[in-house]
Amino acid sequence: MFHLAQLNIARMKFTQGDSAMQGFDDALDPVNATADKSPGFVWRMISDESNSEELEKFENQGWLVNMSVWQSLADLKAFVSSPLHLYVLRRRSEWFNKDSKPTMVLWWVAEGHQPGFGEAMDRHEHLREHGPSAHAFSFSNNFDSPETLQG
């Protein structure tokens, strides 16, 4: 059985704690709580608990990182289109710089696997350099899970 992993990165326009980030900061815990309770949610990386020097260095350069695992693409899409998450998405240009390359990547992982930051960034770079494939893809160019292809 396979689950869907996702990594989303965003470069902040302001430093964490800056008053210009207040709207985002206020929404972050409620959005995460919504994700945690959503159907199909499996796991979410919590930066403070990751013990990754690579992640800490990346975040110290002004990047925000979100990584989670879901039972299916449909479950992740349902969460992404939930009212609170959509509210934050609609306002993202207030808090984050626009990037011409993908900032989100999806890939299939074996059930029970919690991807590390390095693994996720490798997938992210693969998508940016080579475009969507079964190895790394996006919402708009997605691939079936390996078990679907085998069955």
Tab-separated table of C-alpha atoms in Angstrom, residues 3-151:
chain	number	residue	atom	x	y	z
A	3	HIS	CA	0.472	6.964	0.570
A	4	LEU	CA	0.993	10.378	-0.978
A	5	ALA	CA	3.764	12.618	0.359
A	6	GLN	CA	3.824	16.334	-0.299
A	7	LEU	CA	6.382	19.078	0.227
A	8	ASN	CA	5.509	22.729	-0.108
A	9	ILE	CA	8.099	25.478	0.324
A	10	ALA	CA	7.634	29.237	0.296
A	11	ARG	CA	10.101	32.098	0.677
A	12	MET	CA	8.774	34.588	3.224
A	13	LYS	CA	8.737	38.290	2.339
A	14	PHE	CA	9.296	39.153	5.998
A	15	THR	CA	10.999	37.502	8.936
A	16	GLN	CA	9.029	35.151	11.160
A	17	GLY	CA	7.340	37.202	13.866
A	18	ASP	CA	7.270	40.405	11.797
A	19	SER	CA	3.904	42.154	12.157
A	20	ALA	CA	3.423	41.862	8.372
A	21	MET	CA	3.237	38.069	8.866
A	22	GLN	CA	0.576	38.320	11.592
A	23	GLY	CA	-2.323	37.150	9.411
A	24	PHE	CA	-0.388	34.091	8.335
A	25	ASP	CA	0.923	33.403	11.838
A	26	ASP	CA	-2.621	33.615	13.229
A	27	ALA	CA	-3.926	31.127	10.646
A	28	LEU	CA	-1.084	28.590	10.854
A	29	ASP	CA	-2.165	26.621	13.943
A	30	PRO	CA	-5.840	26.444	12.887
A	31	VAL	CA	-4.846	25.304	9.365
A	32	ASN	CA	-2.544	22.628	10.787
A	33	ALA	CA	-5.272	21.492	13.198
A	34	THR	CA	-7.688	21.241	10.266
A	35	ALA	CA	-5.170	19.125	8.355
A	36	ASP	CA	-4.561	16.876	11.352
A	37	LYS	CA	-8.309	16.142	11.603
A	38	SER	CA	-8.941	15.806	7.867
A	39	PRO	CA	-9.997	12.470	6.344
A	40	GLY	CA	-6.973	10.714	4.901
A	41	PHE	CA	-4.388	12.669	6.895
A	42	VAL	CA	-1.509	10.402	7.958
A	43	TRP	CA	1.430	12.506	9.191
A	44	ARG	CA	2.852	16.032	9.234
A	45	MET	CA	6.463	17.073	9.762
A	46	ILE	CA	6.888	19.407	12.701
A	47	SER	CA	10.031	21.488	12.192
A	48	ASP	CA	10.953	21.720	15.871
A	49	GLU	CA	10.862	17.923	16.170
A	50	SER	CA	12.628	17.005	12.914
A	51	ASN	CA	16.218	17.204	14.247
A	52	SER	CA	17.417	18.065	10.743
A	53	GLU	CA	20.286	20.519	10.478
A	54	GLU	CA	19.585	20.800	6.750
A	55	LEU	CA	15.969	21.831	7.440
A	56	GLU	CA	16.999	24.298	10.147
A	57	LYS	CA	19.534	25.928	7.818
A	58	PHE	CA	16.940	26.151	5.016
A	59	GLU	CA	14.332	27.725	7.294
A	60	ASN	CA	16.913	30.163	8.684
A	61	GLN	CA	17.306	31.485	5.131
A	62	GLY	CA	13.683	32.656	5.178
A	63	TRP	CA	11.929	29.579	3.822
A	64	LEU	CA	8.788	28.065	5.257
A	65	VAL	CA	8.476	24.287	4.842
A	66	ASN	CA	5.373	22.142	4.978
A	67	MET	CA	5.551	18.390	4.506
A	68	SER	CA	2.849	15.815	5.090
A	69	VAL	CA	1.613	12.370	4.082
A	70	TRP	CA	-1.931	11.538	2.982
A	71	GLN	CA	-3.789	8.341	2.179
A	72	SER	CA	-4.642	9.573	-1.310
A	73	LEU	CA	-4.432	12.449	-3.737
A	74	ALA	CA	-8.185	12.994	-3.319
A	75	ASP	CA	-7.752	13.386	0.462
A	76	LEU	CA	-5.010	15.995	0.023
A	77	LYS	CA	-7.040	17.865	-2.593
A	78	ALA	CA	-10.051	17.928	-0.250
A	79	PHE	CA	-7.951	19.502	2.507
A	80	VAL	CA	-6.336	22.012	0.132
A	81	SER	CA	-9.783	23.173	-0.961
A	82	SER	CA	-11.140	23.461	2.587
A	83	PRO	CA	-12.366	26.986	3.461
A	84	LEU	CA	-9.626	27.862	5.947
A	85	HIS	CA	-6.822	26.598	3.724
A	86	LEU	CA	-8.280	28.440	0.717
A	87	TYR	CA	-8.419	31.630	2.787
A	88	VAL	CA	-4.671	31.382	3.414
A	89	LEU	CA	-3.919	30.432	-0.208
A	90	ARG	CA	-5.778	33.478	-1.485
A	91	ARG	CA	-3.629	35.737	0.707
A	92	ARG	CA	-0.260	34.031	0.130
A	93	SER	CA	1.088	36.858	-2.069
A	94	GLU	CA	0.933	39.132	1.007
A	95	TRP	CA	3.419	36.937	2.869
A	96	PHE	CA	5.430	34.938	0.322
A	97	ASN	CA	7.474	35.675	-2.778
A	98	LYS	CA	6.281	34.284	-6.091
A	99	ASP	CA	8.533	31.656	-7.639
A	100	SER	CA	8.570	30.870	-11.349
A	101	LYS	CA	9.362	27.200	-10.649
A	102	PRO	CA	7.230	24.691	-8.716
A	103	THR	CA	7.211	25.146	-4.951
A	104	MET	CA	5.205	21.992	-4.277
A	105	VAL	CA	6.027	18.400	-5.089
A	106	LEU	CA	4.087	15.166	-4.643
A	107	TRP	CA	5.354	11.569	-4.648
A	108	TRP	CA	4.251	8.131	-3.499
A	109	VAL	CA	5.753	6.527	-0.392
A	110	ALA	CA	5.282	3.100	1.152
A	111	GLU	CA	2.652	3.065	3.872
A	112	GLY	CA	4.294	3.899	7.213
A	113	HIS	CA	7.206	5.821	5.666
A	114	GLN	CA	7.781	9.351	6.964
A	115	PRO	CA	9.980	11.133	4.438
A	116	GLY	CA	12.876	13.237	5.627
A	117	PHE	CA	13.625	16.758	4.486
A	118	GLY	CA	16.544	15.649	2.301
A	119	GLU	CA	14.406	13.083	0.501
A	120	ALA	CA	11.690	15.675	-0.065
A	121	MET	CA	14.121	18.268	-1.417
A	122	ASP	CA	15.598	15.666	-3.789
A	123	ARG	CA	12.083	15.075	-5.180
A	124	HIS	CA	11.492	18.816	-5.356
A	125	GLU	CA	14.710	19.421	-7.299
A	126	HIS	CA	13.882	16.522	-9.628
A	127	LEU	CA	10.515	18.102	-10.454
A	128	ARG	CA	12.112	21.513	-11.031
A	129	GLU	CA	14.847	20.124	-13.262
A	130	HIS	CA	13.013	17.399	-15.201
A	131	GLY	CA	9.308	18.197	-14.963
A	132	PRO	CA	6.571	15.873	-13.710
A	133	SER	CA	7.153	12.119	-13.664
A	134	ALA	CA	6.170	9.193	-11.460
A	135	HIS	CA	9.199	10.146	-9.315
A	136	ALA	CA	8.008	13.708	-8.573
A	137	PHE	CA	4.812	15.360	-9.747
A	138	SER	CA	2.218	18.064	-9.110
A	139	PHE	CA	-1.540	18.392	-8.682
A	140	SER	CA	-1.995	19.264	-12.326
A	141	ASN	CA	0.361	16.555	-13.642
A	142	ASN	CA	-0.113	13.659	-11.256
A	143	PHE	CA	0.628	9.956	-11.470
A	144	ASP	CA	-1.165	6.919	-10.084
A	145	SER	CA	0.285	5.139	-7.081
A	146	PRO	CA	2.604	2.195	-7.812
A	147	GLU	CA	0.007	-0.264	-6.508
A	148	THR	CA	-2.530	1.042	-9.047
A	149	LEU	CA	-0.005	0.476	-11.818
A	150	GLN	CA	0.788	-3.044	-10.560
A	151	GLY	CA	-2.821	-4.111	-10.097
